[in-house]
Coordinates of C-alpha atoms in Angstrom, one line a residue:
X1461 CA -45.1 -32.3 8.8
X1462 CA -42.3 -31.9 11.2
X1463 CA -42.8 -35.4 12.6
X1464 CA -42.5 -36.8 9.0
X1465 CA -39.3 -34.8 8.5
X1466 CA -37.6 -35.6 11.8
X1467 CA -35.8 -38.8 10.7
X1468 CA -34.4 -37.2 7.6
X1469 CA -33.3 -34.1 9.5
X1470 CA -31.5 -36.0 12.1
X1471 CA -29.7 -38.2 9.5
X1472 CA -28.7 -35.2 7.6
X1473 CA -27.6 -33.1 10.6
X1474 CA -25.3 -35.9 11.9
X1475 CA -23.6 -36.1 8.5
X1476 CA -23.2 -32.2 8.4
X1477 CA -21.8 -32.2 11.8
X1478 CA -19.1 -34.7 10.9
X1479 CA -18.2 -32.9 7.8
X1480 CA -18.1 -29.7 9.6
X1481 CA -15.8 -31.0 12.2
X1482 CA -13.4 -32.5 9.5
X1483 CA -13.4 -29.1 7.6
X1484 CA -12.6 -27.2 10.6
X1485 CA -9.7 -29.3 11.6
X1486 CA -8.2 -29.0 7.9
X1487 CA -8.7 -25.2 8.2
X1488 CA -6.6 -25.0 11.3
X1489 CA -3.9 -27.1 9.7
X1490 CA -3.8 -24.4 6.8
X1491 CA -3.8 -21.7 9.3
X1492 CA -0.9 -22.8 11.2
X1493 CA 1.1 -23.5 7.9
X1494 CA 0.4 -20.0 7.0
X1495 CA 1.4 -18.5 10.4
X1496 CA 4.6 -20.6 10.3
X1497 CA 5.7 -19.2 6.8
X1498 CA 4.9 -15.7 7.8
X1499 CA 6.9 -15.9 11.1
X1500 CA 10.0 -17.1 9.2
X1501 CA 9.9 -14.0 7.0
X1502 CA 9.2 -11.8 9.8
X1503 CA 12.1 -13.1 11.9
X1504 CA 14.5 -12.4 9.0
X1505 CA 13.2 -9.0 8.5
X1506 CA 13.5 -8.1 12.2
X1507 CA 16.9 -9.1 12.3
X1508 CA 18.1 -7.0 9.4
X1509 CA 15.9 -4.0 10.7
X1510 CA 17.6 -4.3 14.0
X1511 CA 21.2 -4.4 12.5
X1512 CA 20.3 -1.4 10.5
X1513 CA 18.8 0.4 13.5
X1514 CA 22.3 0.0 15.4
X1515 CA 24.1 1.2 12.4
X1516 CA 21.9 4.3 12.0
X1517 CA 22.4 5.1 15.8
X1518 CA 26.1 4.9 15.6
X1519 CA 26.1 7.1 12.1
X1520 CA 23.9 9.8 14.2
X1521 CA 26.2 10.1 17.1
X1522 CA 29.3 10.2 14.9
X1523 CA 27.9 12.9 12.7
X1524 CA 26.8 15.0 15.7
X1525 CA 30.6 14.7 17.3
X1526 CA 31.9 15.9 13.9
X1527 CA 29.7 18.9 14.1
X1528 CA 30.8 20.1 17.5
X1529 CA 33.6 22.4 16.4
X1530 CA 31.6 24.1 13.4
X1531 CA 28.6 24.5 15.8
X1532 CA 30.7 26.3 18.5
X1533 CA 32.2 28.5 15.8
X1534 CA 28.7 29.4 14.5
X1535 CA 27.8 30.4 18.2
X1536 CA 30.7 32.7 18.5
X1537 CA 30.7 34.2 15.1
X1538 CA 27.4 35.2 13.5
X1539 CA 29.2 35.1 10.0
X1540 CA 29.7 31.4 10.4
X1541 CA 27.1 29.0 8.9
X1542 CA 24.5 28.3 11.5
X1543 CA 21.8 26.4 9.6
X1544 CA 21.3 22.9 10.4
X1545 CA 22.6 23.3 14.0
X1546 CA 21.1 23.5 17.4
X1547 CA 22.5 24.2 20.8
X1548 CA 20.5 25.2 23.9
X1549 CA 22.6 26.1 27.0
X1550 CA 20.6 26.4 30.3
X1551 CA 17.3 27.2 28.5
X1552 CA 18.7 29.8 26.1
X1553 CA 18.8 28.8 22.3
X1554 CA 21.9 30.1 20.5
X1555 CA 21.3 28.0 17.4
X1556 CA 19.3 28.0 15.1
X1557 CA 19.5 31.7 14.9
X1558 CA 16.2 33.8 15.3
X1559 CA 15.9 35.5 12.1
X1560 CA 12.5 37.0 12.5
X1561 CA 12.5 40.7 12.3
X1562 CA 10.7 42.9 14.8
X1563 CA 7.1 43.4 13.9
X1564 CA 6.1 46.9 12.5
X1565 CA 6.7 49.0 9.5
X1566 CA 8.8 51.8 11.3
X1567 CA 12.2 52.6 10.3
X1568 CA 14.1 54.1 13.3
X1569 CA 17.5 53.1 12.3
X1570 CA 16.9 54.7 8.7
X1571 CA 15.7 57.8 10.4
X1572 CA 18.7 58.0 12.5
X1573 CA 20.9 57.7 9.6
X1574 CA 19.1 60.2 7.6
X1575 CA 19.0 62.7 10.5
X1576 CA 22.7 62.4 11.1
X1577 CA 23.6 62.8 7.4
X1578 CA 21.5 66.0 7.2
X1579 CA 23.0 67.4 10.3
X1580 CA 26.5 66.8 8.9
X1581 CA 25.5 68.4 5.7
X1582 CA 23.8 71.5 7.0
X1583 CA 25.8 72.0 10.3
X1584 CA 22.7 72.4 12.4
X1585 CA 22.9 71.6 16.1
X1586 CA 22.2 67.9 16.7
X1587 CA 21.4 67.7 20.3
X1588 CA 22.9 64.7 22.1
X1589 CA 24.6 63.7 18.8
X1590 CA 26.5 67.0 18.6
X1591 CA 29.9 65.6 20.4
X1592 CA 30.0 62.7 17.9
X1593 CA 29.1 64.6 15.0
X1594 CA 31.9 67.4 16.1
X1595 CA 34.4 64.7 16.1
X1596 CA 33.3 63.2 12.9
X1597 CA 33.6 66.5 11.2
X1598 CA 37.2 66.7 12.6
X1599 CA 38.1 63.4 11.2
X1600 CA 36.6 64.4 7.7
X1601 CA 38.5 67.7 7.9
X1602 CA 41.8 66.0 8.5
X1603 CA 41.1 63.4 5.6
X1604 CA 40.3 66.2 3.3
X1605 CA 43.7 67.9 4.4
X1606 CA 45.5 64.6 3.5
X1607 CA 46.8 64.6 7.0
X1608 CA 47.3 60.9 7.6
X1609 CA 48.5 61.2 11.3
X1610 CA 45.6 63.7 12.2
X1611 CA 43.1 61.7 10.5
X1612 CA 44.2 58.6 12.6
X1613 CA 44.1 60.8 15.7
X1614 CA 40.7 62.3 15.1
X1615 CA 39.3 58.7 14.1
X1616 CA 40.7 57.2 17.3
X1617 CA 39.2 59.9 19.5
X1618 CA 35.9 59.7 17.9
X1619 CA 35.8 55.9 18.4
X1620 CA 37.0 56.2 22.0
X1621 CA 34.2 58.7 22.6
X1622 CA 31.7 56.5 21.1
X1623 CA 32.9 53.4 23.2
X1624 CA 32.8 55.3 26.4
X1625 CA 29.1 56.6 25.6
X1626 CA 27.4 53.5 24.4
X1627 CA 24.0 53.7 22.4
X1628 CA 21.2 51.2 21.6
X1629 CA 21.9 49.1 18.6
X1630 CA 19.0 51.1 16.7
X1631 CA 21.3 54.1 17.3
X1632 CA 24.8 52.7 17.2
X1633 CA 24.7 50.7 14.1
X1634 CA 23.4 53.5 11.9
X1635 CA 26.0 56.1 13.4
X1636 CA 28.8 53.6 12.8
X1637 CA 27.6 52.8 9.3
X1638 CA 27.4 56.8 8.6
X1639 CA 31.1 56.9 10.0
X1640 CA 32.5 54.2 7.5
X1641 CA 30.5 55.8 4.6
X1642 CA 31.9 59.3 5.4
X1643 CA 35.4 58.4 6.1
X1644 CA 35.9 55.5 3.6
X1645 CA 38.4 56.2 0.7
X1646 CA 38.4 52.8 -1.0
X1647 CA 41.8 50.9 -0.8
X1648 CA 43.3 54.0 1.0
X1649 CA 40.8 53.8 4.0
X1650 CA 42.2 54.1 7.4
X1651 CA 42.6 50.7 9.1
X1652 CA 40.5 51.7 12.0
X1653 CA 37.6 52.6 9.7
X1654 CA 37.9 49.5 7.6
X1655 CA 37.9 47.4 10.8
X1656 CA 34.5 48.8 11.7
X1657 CA 33.0 46.8 8.7
X1658 CA 34.3 43.2 9.4
X1659 CA 37.1 42.5 12.0
X1660 CA 36.0 44.9 14.8
X1661 CA 38.2 47.2 16.9
X1662 CA 40.8 45.9 19.3
X1663 CA 39.8 46.0 23.0
X1664 CA 42.4 48.5 24.0
X1665 CA 40.7 51.0 21.9
X1666 CA 38.0 51.9 24.5
X1667 CA 36.7 48.7 25.6
X1668 CA 35.5 47.3 22.2
X1669 CA 35.1 43.9 23.6
X1670 CA 31.4 43.5 22.1
X1671 CA 32.4 44.8 18.8
X1672 CA 32.9 42.6 16.0
X1673 CA 32.2 44.7 12.9
X1674 CA 29.2 46.0 11.3
X1675 CA 28.4 42.9 9.4
X1676 CA 28.3 40.8 12.4
X1677 CA 26.7 43.2 14.6
X1678 CA 23.7 43.7 12.2
X1679 CA 23.3 39.9 11.9
X1680 CA 23.5 39.4 15.6
X1681 CA 21.0 42.3 16.5
X1682 CA 18.7 41.8 13.4
X1683 CA 15.8 40.7 15.8
X1684 CA 15.8 44.4 17.1
X1685 CA 15.1 46.0 13.6
X1686 CA 12.0 45.9 11.5
X1687 CA 12.3 44.3 8.1
X1688 CA 12.5 47.7 6.4
X1689 CA 15.3 48.7 8.7
X1690 CA 17.3 45.5 8.4
X1691 CA 17.0 45.7 4.6
X1692 CA 18.2 49.3 4.6
X1693 CA 21.3 48.5 6.8
X1694 CA 22.0 45.2 4.8
X1695 CA 22.0 47.0 1.6
X1696 CA 24.3 49.9 2.9
X1697 CA 26.8 47.5 4.5
X1698 CA 27.0 45.5 1.3
X1699 CA 27.7 48.6 -0.9
X1700 CA 30.3 50.1 1.4
X1701 CA 32.0 46.5 1.8
X1702 CA 32.2 46.4 -2.1
X1703 CA 33.8 49.9 -2.2
X1704 CA 36.4 48.9 0.4
X1705 CA 36.9 45.4 -1.3
X1706 CA 35.8 43.6 2.0
X1707 CA 34.3 40.1 1.4
X1708 CA 30.5 39.9 1.5
X1709 CA 29.7 36.3 0.4
X1710 CA 29.3 35.1 4.1
X1711 CA 27.5 38.2 5.0
X1712 CA 24.9 37.8 2.2
X1713 CA 24.6 34.0 3.0
X1714 CA 23.9 34.7 6.6
X1715 CA 21.5 37.5 5.8
X1716 CA 19.5 35.1 3.7
X1717 CA 19.7 32.3 6.1
X1718 CA 16.3 30.9 7.1
X1719 CA 16.1 30.2 10.6
X1720 CA 14.3 27.1 12.1
X1721 CA 12.7 29.1 14.8
X1722 CA 12.4 28.0 18.4
X1723 CA 12.7 24.1 18.6
X1724 CA 10.4 22.5 21.2
X1725 CA 12.8 20.2 23.2
X1726 CA 11.3 17.6 25.7
X1727 CA 11.5 18.9 29.4
X1728 CA 13.4 15.7 30.4
X1729 CA 16.0 14.6 27.7
X1730 CA 17.8 11.4 28.9
X1731 CA 19.0 10.0 25.7
X1732 CA 19.6 11.0 22.1
X1733 CA 16.4 11.9 20.5
X1734 CA 14.9 12.5 17.1
X1735 CA 12.5 15.5 16.7
X1736 CA 10.3 14.6 13.9
X1737 CA 12.4 13.2 11.1
X1738 CA 14.6 16.4 10.8
X1739 CA 16.5 17.0 13.9
X1740 CA 18.8 14.7 16.1
X1741 CA 19.5 16.2 19.6
X1742 CA 21.5 15.0 22.5
X1743 CA 22.6 16.2 26.0
X1744 CA 26.0 17.0 26.6
X1745 CA 26.7 18.5 30.2
X1746 CA 24.5 21.4 30.5
X1747 CA 23.9 22.0 26.8
X1748 CA 21.6 20.3 24.2
X1749 CA 23.4 19.9 20.9
X1750 CA 21.5 19.0 17.8
X1751 CA 21.9 18.8 14.1
X1752 CA 19.6 18.6 11.1
X1753 CA 19.5 15.4 9.5
X1754 CA 18.3 13.8 6.4
X1755 CA 17.2 10.3 7.5
X1756 CA 16.7 9.0 3.8
X1757 CA 20.1 10.1 2.9
X1758 CA 21.6 8.6 5.8
X1759 CA 20.0 5.1 5.4
X1760 CA 21.4 5.0 1.7
X1761 CA 24.9 3.8 2.7
X1762 CA 23.4 1.3 5.3
X1763 CA 21.3 0.0 2.5
X1764 CA 24.3 -0.2 0.1
X1765 CA 26.3 -2.0 2.7
X1766 CA 23.9 -4.7 3.3
X1767 CA 23.2 -5.2 -0.4
X1768 CA 27.0 -5.5 -0.8
X1769 CA 27.0 -8.3 1.8
X1770 CA 24.1 -10.0 0.2
X1771 CA 21.6 -9.6 3.0
X1772 CA 19.0 -8.5 0.6
X1773 CA 18.9 -7.9 -3.1
X1774 CA 19.0 -4.7 -5.1
X1775 CA 15.3 -3.8 -4.8
X1776 CA 15.3 -3.7 -1.0
X1777 CA 15.4 -0.4 1.0
X1778 CA 15.2 0.8 4.6
X1779 CA 12.6 3.4 5.8
X1780 CA 11.8 4.8 9.3
X1781 CA 8.5 3.5 10.6
X1782 CA 5.8 6.0 11.6
X1783 CA 6.1 7.3 15.0
X1784 CA 5.5 10.5 17.2
X1785 CA 7.1 13.8 17.0
X1786 CA 9.5 13.0 19.7
X1787 CA 11.3 9.5 19.4
X1788 CA 14.1 8.6 21.8
X1789 CA 16.9 6.8 19.9
X1790 CA 16.3 3.6 21.8
X1791 CA 12.8 3.4 20.4
X1792 CA 13.8 4.0 16.8
X1793 CA 12.2 1.4 14.5
X1794 CA 13.2 0.8 11.0
X1795 CA 11.3 -1.2 8.3
X1796 CA 12.8 -3.4 5.6
X1797 CA 10.9 -3.3 2.4
X1798 CA 11.6 -6.0 -0.3
X1799 CA 9.4 -6.7 -3.1
X1800 CA 10.7 -10.3 -3.2
X1801 CA 9.5 -10.7 0.3
X1802 CA 6.2 -9.1 -0.4
X1803 CA 5.8 -11.6 -3.4
X1804 CA 6.5 -14.5 -1.0
X1805 CA 4.1 -13.4 1.4
X1806 CA 1.5 -12.9 -1.3
X1807 CA 2.2 -16.3 -2.4
X1808 CA 1.7 -17.6 1.1
X1809 CA -1.6 -15.7 1.4
X1810 CA -2.7 -16.9 -2.0
X1811 CA -2.1 -20.5 -1.2
X1812 CA -3.8 -20.1 2.1
X1813 CA -6.7 -18.3 0.4
X1814 CA -7.1 -21.1 -2.1
X1815 CA -7.0 -23.8 0.5
X1816 CA -9.5 -21.8 2.5
X1817 CA -11.8 -21.3 -0.6
X1818 CA -11.8 -25.0 -1.1
X1819 CA -12.7 -25.8 2.4
X1820 CA -15.5 -23.0 2.1
X1821 CA -16.9 -24.5 -1.1
X1822 CA -16.9 -28.0 0.5
X1823 CA -18.7 -26.6 3.5
X1824 CA -21.1 -24.5 1.2
X1825 CA -21.8 -27.8 -0.8
X1826 CA -22.6 -29.6 2.3
X1827 CA -24.9 -26.9 3.6
X1828 CA -26.6 -26.5 0.1
X1829 CA -27.0 -30.3 -0.2
X1830 CA -28.6 -30.4 3.5
X1831 CA -30.9 -27.4 2.6
X1832 CA -31.9 -28.8 -0.8
X1833 CA -32.7 -32.1 0.8
X1834 CA -34.9 -30.5 3.5
X1835 CA -36.4 -28.1 1.0
X1836 CA -37.2 -31.2 -1.2
X1837 CA -38.8 -33.1 1.5
X1838 CA -40.7 -30.1 2.9
X1839 CA -41.9 -29.2 -0.6
X1840 CA -42.9 -32.5 -1.3
X1841 CA -45.0 -32.7 2.0
X1842 CA -46.3 -29.4 1.5
X1843 CA -47.4 -30.1 -2.0
X1844 CA -49.3 -33.2 -1.0
X1845 CA -51.0 -31.1 1.8
X1846 CA -51.8 -28.3 -0.6
X1847 CA -53.2 -30.7 -3.0
X1848 CA -55.2 -32.4 -0.5
X1849 CA -56.6 -29.0 1.0
X1850 CA -57.2 -27.7 -2.6
X1851 CA -59.2 -30.8 -3.6
X1852 CA -61.2 -30.8 -0.3
X1853 CA -61.9 -27.0 -0.5
X1854 CA -62.8 -27.0 -4.2
X1855 CA -65.1 -30.1 -3.8
X1856 CA -66.7 -28.4 -0.9
X1857 CA -67.2 -25.0 -2.7
X1858 CA -68.5 -26.6 -5.8
X1859 CA -70.7 -29.0 -4.0
X1860 CA -72.5 -26.2 -2.1
X1861 CA -73.8 -24.2 -5.1
X1862 CA -74.5 -27.2 -7.2
X1863 CA -76.7 -28.6 -4.4
X1864 CA -78.5 -25.3 -4.0
X1865 CA -79.0 -25.0 -7.8
X1866 CA -80.5 -28.5 -7.9
X1867 CA -82.6 -28.2 -4.8
X1868 CA -83.9 -24.8 -5.9
X1869 CA -84.6 -26.0 -9.4
X1870 CA -86.6 -29.1 -8.1
X1871 CA -88.6 -27.0 -5.8
X1872 CA -89.2 -24.3 -8.5
X1873 CA -90.4 -27.0 -10.8
X1874 CA -93.0 -28.2 -8.4
X1875 CA -94.1 -25.0 -6.6
X1876 CA -93.7 -22.1 -8.8
X1877 CA -97.2 -21.8 -9.9
X1878 CA -98.9 -22.5 -6.5
X1879 CA -96.8 -20.6 -3.9
X1880 CA -95.7 -16.9 -3.8
X1881 CA -92.9 -17.5 -1.4
X1882 CA -90.8 -19.2 -4.1
X1883 CA -90.9 -16.2 -6.4
X1884 CA -87.2 -15.3 -5.4
X1885 CA -85.9 -18.8 -6.2
X1886 CA -84.9 -17.9 -9.7
X1887 CA -82.8 -14.9 -8.2
X1888 CA -81.3 -17.3 -5.7
X1889 CA -80.5 -19.8 -8.4
X1890 CA -78.7 -17.1 -10.4
X1891 CA -76.8 -16.0 -7.3
X1892 CA -75.6 -19.6 -6.6
X1893 CA -74.7 -20.1 -10.4
X1894 CA -72.8 -16.6 -10.2
X1895 CA -70.9 -17.9 -7.1
X1896 CA -70.0 -21.0 -8.9
X1897 CA -69.0 -19.3 -12.2
X1898 CA -66.9 -16.7 -10.1
X1899 CA -65.1 -19.5 -8.3
X1900 CA -64.3 -21.5 -11.8
X1901 CA -63.1 -18.3 -13.2
X1902 CA -60.7 -17.6 -10.4
X1903 CA -59.3 -21.2 -10.6
X1904 CA -58.9 -20.9 -14.4
X1905 CA -57.4 -17.5 -14.3
X1906 CA -55.0 -18.4 -11.7
X1907 CA -53.7 -21.5 -13.4
X1908 CA -53.4 -19.8 -16.7
X1909 CA -51.4 -16.8 -15.0
X1910 CA -49.4 -19.1 -12.9
X1911 CA -48.3 -21.2 -15.9
X1912 CA -47.3 -17.9 -18.0
X1913 CA -50.1 -18.8 -20.5
X1914 CA -52.2 -15.4 -20.1
X1915 CA -51.6 -12.8 -22.9
X1916 CA -52.4 -9.3 -21.8
X1917 CA -55.0 -7.6 -23.9
X1918 CA -54.3 -4.0 -22.8
X1919 CA -56.0 -0.8 -23.9
X1920 CA -56.8 2.6 -22.3
X1921 CA -59.0 1.9 -19.3
X1922 CA -61.1 4.6 -17.6
X1923 CA -61.1 3.4 -13.9
X1924 CA -64.6 5.1 -13.2
X1925 CA -65.9 2.8 -15.9
X1926 CA -65.3 -0.2 -13.7
X1927 CA -67.5 1.0 -10.8
X1928 CA -70.7 0.2 -12.3
X1929 CA -69.5 -3.4 -13.3
X1930 CA -68.4 -3.9 -9.6
X1931 CA -71.8 -2.9 -8.5
X1932 CA -73.2 -5.6 -10.7
X1933 CA -70.8 -8.2 -9.4
X1934 CA -71.6 -7.6 -5.8
X1935 CA -75.3 -7.2 -6.3
X1936 CA -76.0 -10.8 -5.5
X1937 CA -73.1 -11.6 -3.4
X1938 CA -74.7 -10.6 -0.1
X1939 CA -78.1 -9.8 1.5
X1940 CA -76.5 -6.7 3.2
X1941 CA -76.7 -3.4 1.3
X1942 CA -73.4 -2.4 -0.5
X1943 CA -72.5 1.2 -0.7
X1944 CA -69.8 2.1 -3.1
X1945 CA -68.1 5.5 -3.4
X1946 CA -65.3 6.4 -5.7
X1947 CA -62.9 9.3 -6.6
X1948 CA -61.6 7.9 -10.1
X1949 CA -62.9 10.6 -12.5
X1950 CA -60.5 11.2 -15.3
X1951 CA -57.9 8.5 -14.3
X1952 CA -56.9 6.3 -17.2
X1953 CA -54.4 3.5 -17.3
X1954 CA -53.0 1.1 -20.0
X1955 CA -54.3 -2.3 -18.7
X1956 CA -56.3 -5.3 -19.4
X1957 CA -59.9 -4.4 -18.6
X1958 CA -61.2 -7.8 -17.8
X1959 CA -58.2 -8.6 -15.3
X1960 CA -58.7 -5.2 -13.6
X1961 CA -62.4 -6.1 -13.1
X1962 CA -61.4 -9.4 -11.6
X1963 CA -59.0 -7.7 -9.2
X1964 CA -61.9 -5.2 -8.1
X1965 CA -64.4 -8.0 -7.9
X1966 CA -62.2 -10.2 -5.7
X1967 CA -61.5 -7.3 -3.3
X1968 CA -65.2 -6.5 -3.2
X1969 CA -66.3 -10.0 -2.5
X1970 CA -63.7 -10.3 0.1
X1971 CA -65.2 -7.0 1.7
X1972 CA -68.6 -8.4 1.7
X1973 CA -67.6 -11.8 3.0
X1974 CA -65.4 -10.7 5.9
X1975 CA -67.8 -8.1 7.2
X1976 CA -70.0 -7.9 10.2
X1977 CA -71.6 -4.4 9.5
X1978 CA -74.6 -3.2 7.5
X1979 CA -74.3 -1.5 4.9
X1980 CA -70.9 -2.8 3.5
X1981 CA -68.9 0.5 2.7
X1982 CA -66.5 0.3 0.0
X1983 CA -64.4 3.4 -1.2
X1984 CA -62.2 3.5 -4.1
X1985 CA -59.9 6.5 -4.8
X1986 CA -56.7 7.2 -6.8
X1987 CA -53.6 8.9 -5.6
X1988 CA -51.4 10.1 -8.5
X1989 CA -47.7 10.8 -8.1
X1990 CA -46.5 13.1 -11.0
X1991 CA -43.8 11.3 -13.2
X1992 CA -43.9 8.1 -11.1
X1993 CA -47.3 6.3 -11.3
X1994 CA -50.7 5.8 -9.7
X1995 CA -51.8 4.2 -6.6
X1996 CA -55.5 3.1 -6.3
X1997 CA -56.7 2.6 -2.6
X1998 CA -59.6 0.0 -2.1
X1999 CA -61.0 0.4 1.4
X2000 CA -63.7 -1.5 3.2
X2001 CA -65.3 -1.5 6.5
X2002 CA -64.6 -5.2 7.3
X2003 CA -63.2 -7.0 10.3
X2004 CA -59.6 -6.4 9.3
X2005 CA -56.5 -8.5 8.9
X2006 CA -54.1 -8.9 11.6
X2007 CA -50.6 -7.3 10.9
X2008 CA -48.8 -10.4 11.1
X2009 CA -51.0 -12.0 8.3
X2010 CA -50.7 -8.9 5.9
X2011 CA -48.3 -10.9 3.6
X2012 CA -49.6 -14.3 4.2
X2013 CA -53.0 -13.2 2.9
X2014 CA -51.5 -13.1 -0.6
X2015 CA -50.2 -16.7 -0.5
X2016 CA -51.5 -19.3 -2.7
X2017 CA -54.4 -21.3 -1.2
X2018 CA -54.1 -19.3 2.2
X2019 CA -57.2 -18.6 4.0
X2020 CA -57.5 -16.4 7.1
X2021 CA -58.9 -17.8 10.3
X2022 CA -61.6 -15.4 11.6
X2023 CA -63.9 -15.6 14.6
X2024 CA -67.5 -16.1 14.0
X2025 CA -69.4 -18.0 11.2
X2026 CA -67.3 -19.8 8.7
X2027 CA -66.4 -17.9 5.6
X2028 CA -66.2 -20.0 2.5
X2029 CA -63.6 -19.5 -0.1
X2030 CA -60.7 -21.2 -2.0
X2031 CA -57.9 -19.1 -0.6
X2032 CA -57.1 -17.9 -4.2
X2033 CA -58.7 -14.4 -4.4
X2034 CA -55.8 -12.1 -3.1
X2035 CA -53.4 -14.5 -4.5
X2036 CA -54.7 -13.9 -7.9
X2037 CA -55.1 -10.1 -7.4
X2038 CA -51.2 -10.0 -6.8
X2039 CA -50.4 -12.1 -9.9
X2040 CA -52.7 -9.8 -12.0
X2041 CA -50.7 -6.7 -10.6
X2042 CA -47.5 -8.3 -11.3
X2043 CA -48.6 -8.8 -14.9
X2044 CA -49.2 -5.2 -15.1
X2045 CA -45.5 -4.5 -13.7
X2046 CA -47.3 -3.2 -10.4
X2047 CA -48.1 -4.5 -7.1
X2048 CA -50.8 -4.9 -4.3
X2049 CA -50.2 -4.5 -0.6
X2050 CA -52.1 -4.0 2.5
X2051 CA -51.7 -0.2 3.3
X2052 CA -53.6 -0.5 6.6
X2053 CA -55.9 -2.8 8.5
X2054 CA -57.8 -2.7 11.9
X2055 CA -61.3 -3.0 13.4
X2056 CA -62.5 -0.4 11.2
X2057 CA -61.7 -2.1 8.0
X2058 CA -58.8 -2.7 5.4
X2059 CA -57.2 -0.6 2.8
X2060 CA -55.6 -2.3 0.0
X2061 CA -53.0 -0.2 -2.2
X2062 CA -53.1 -1.2 -6.0
X2063 CA -49.6 0.3 -7.2
X2064 CA -49.3 1.0 -10.9
X2065 CA -46.0 2.1 -12.3
X2066 CA -47.2 3.6 -15.4
X2067 CA -48.2 7.3 -14.8
X2068 CA -52.0 7.6 -15.1
X2069 CA -53.6 10.2 -17.4

């Protein structure tokens, strides 16, 4: 067949190659057009993005320069706003302020305040606190006696002693708070006592250089206190400040200020850098300065300026490209998003896709025409070969039983009465006639099913009732004994009984024909899968089917080539079995095969009962 198809294949192949070369060249032209159009849009977008990046860098540097004075003020004064600022000098972070309280639930500052208040009330000895409490009592006594000069003297003496004998913040701040609470008299409070709240005392009063008032000191030392102690001191300071008419707005704001914690700065900072998308830091001398930034807000005026200059329309916007957590400003990349450009790119891709589709359709049509031509030629020659083979096979198969019937009939006519040896001739005539009848039935059934002219006549079929019929069908097929065992009791199917008998008969005749053993062993059993169907396993002890031929065996007119004596047949038996199973919405397959025999699986999708 290949020799007959070769000229057609060569001609079609040359035409297909020429058409393919032309289509590939056309597709390259379309691809180049698309790439050029995209490159023009990309060039314009990159130019706008570069201009916006330079503007953003300048705005960030300008904003940091403007933030230096308030940043320094926040470092020196805890009451100044510190949110959004960063400064790190020689490895120590001054801003943002660390607002995390000391872990734990203890209240040492509150306990000190309560202890000193109790000692002042009951007059009991206070140990190391006694010198301070003695001077505080003296100041209270002078205040009660309305001795203004004596009060000032006693207060100054108390504060000088306190300055000369410094305490830890956990002790000092509760004590100073107690001093203010005990000595405050509203608007008439002594200036030295009032100064303890906010301004702090002058340096000449006992070296109070560190002091800057309770409000500032509590904020500065907040990390030394537990949450309970800080809340206690905060509430008391706010209360006494209100009593004295001192401002508390900035104190309340700083107390509620949420610190950013420790920022992780790169070890080597050579240029201004973005940390994430919220901090901008730069090295100035030995200090690293930084500010919190809202890049989206900073991009708005740049976007508006470009829109005003007509660089892109009102729908365009700028955005920061995705990047790492640490981005030096020299690597900052912006993207320009504009629906108009997106539509233009979509139009470019759509036109390219349409052209590509046309090329693909042309190529597909060419391949389809080539394939159809090859298939048509192949089917033509295959049909002729099958027709020739079928005619030869059927002629041979019909000639043999007919010749036997004629010869045996003539001999029977002459010698039936005289010779005992011919007594089995009638049985042999019947056997040959049965073979001819079975062949004709197979051919007729195959033709009717193949043409869709068979109408199923279904009924409830008990599979075990088919076994005696199978024994009758195989009785005269072979001279070798046939043993049939079955395990089908109680299995019923909705099927055409005549067709099921034909399936079993074909499988049984094949088991006898392709067999070298005596007796022929056939086993039929059913495997039921609850809710899914039934599988009937038909097993023989024949010579087996090579695995490569398992599917070929079910092809129309296909006959297996086996060693040994020639096996007669039309090649329709297994093909007819598969068509019958398809009519019943099932299938037949070779489950296993080897030198010990073959097992066919008849799969019925209808649940058995």
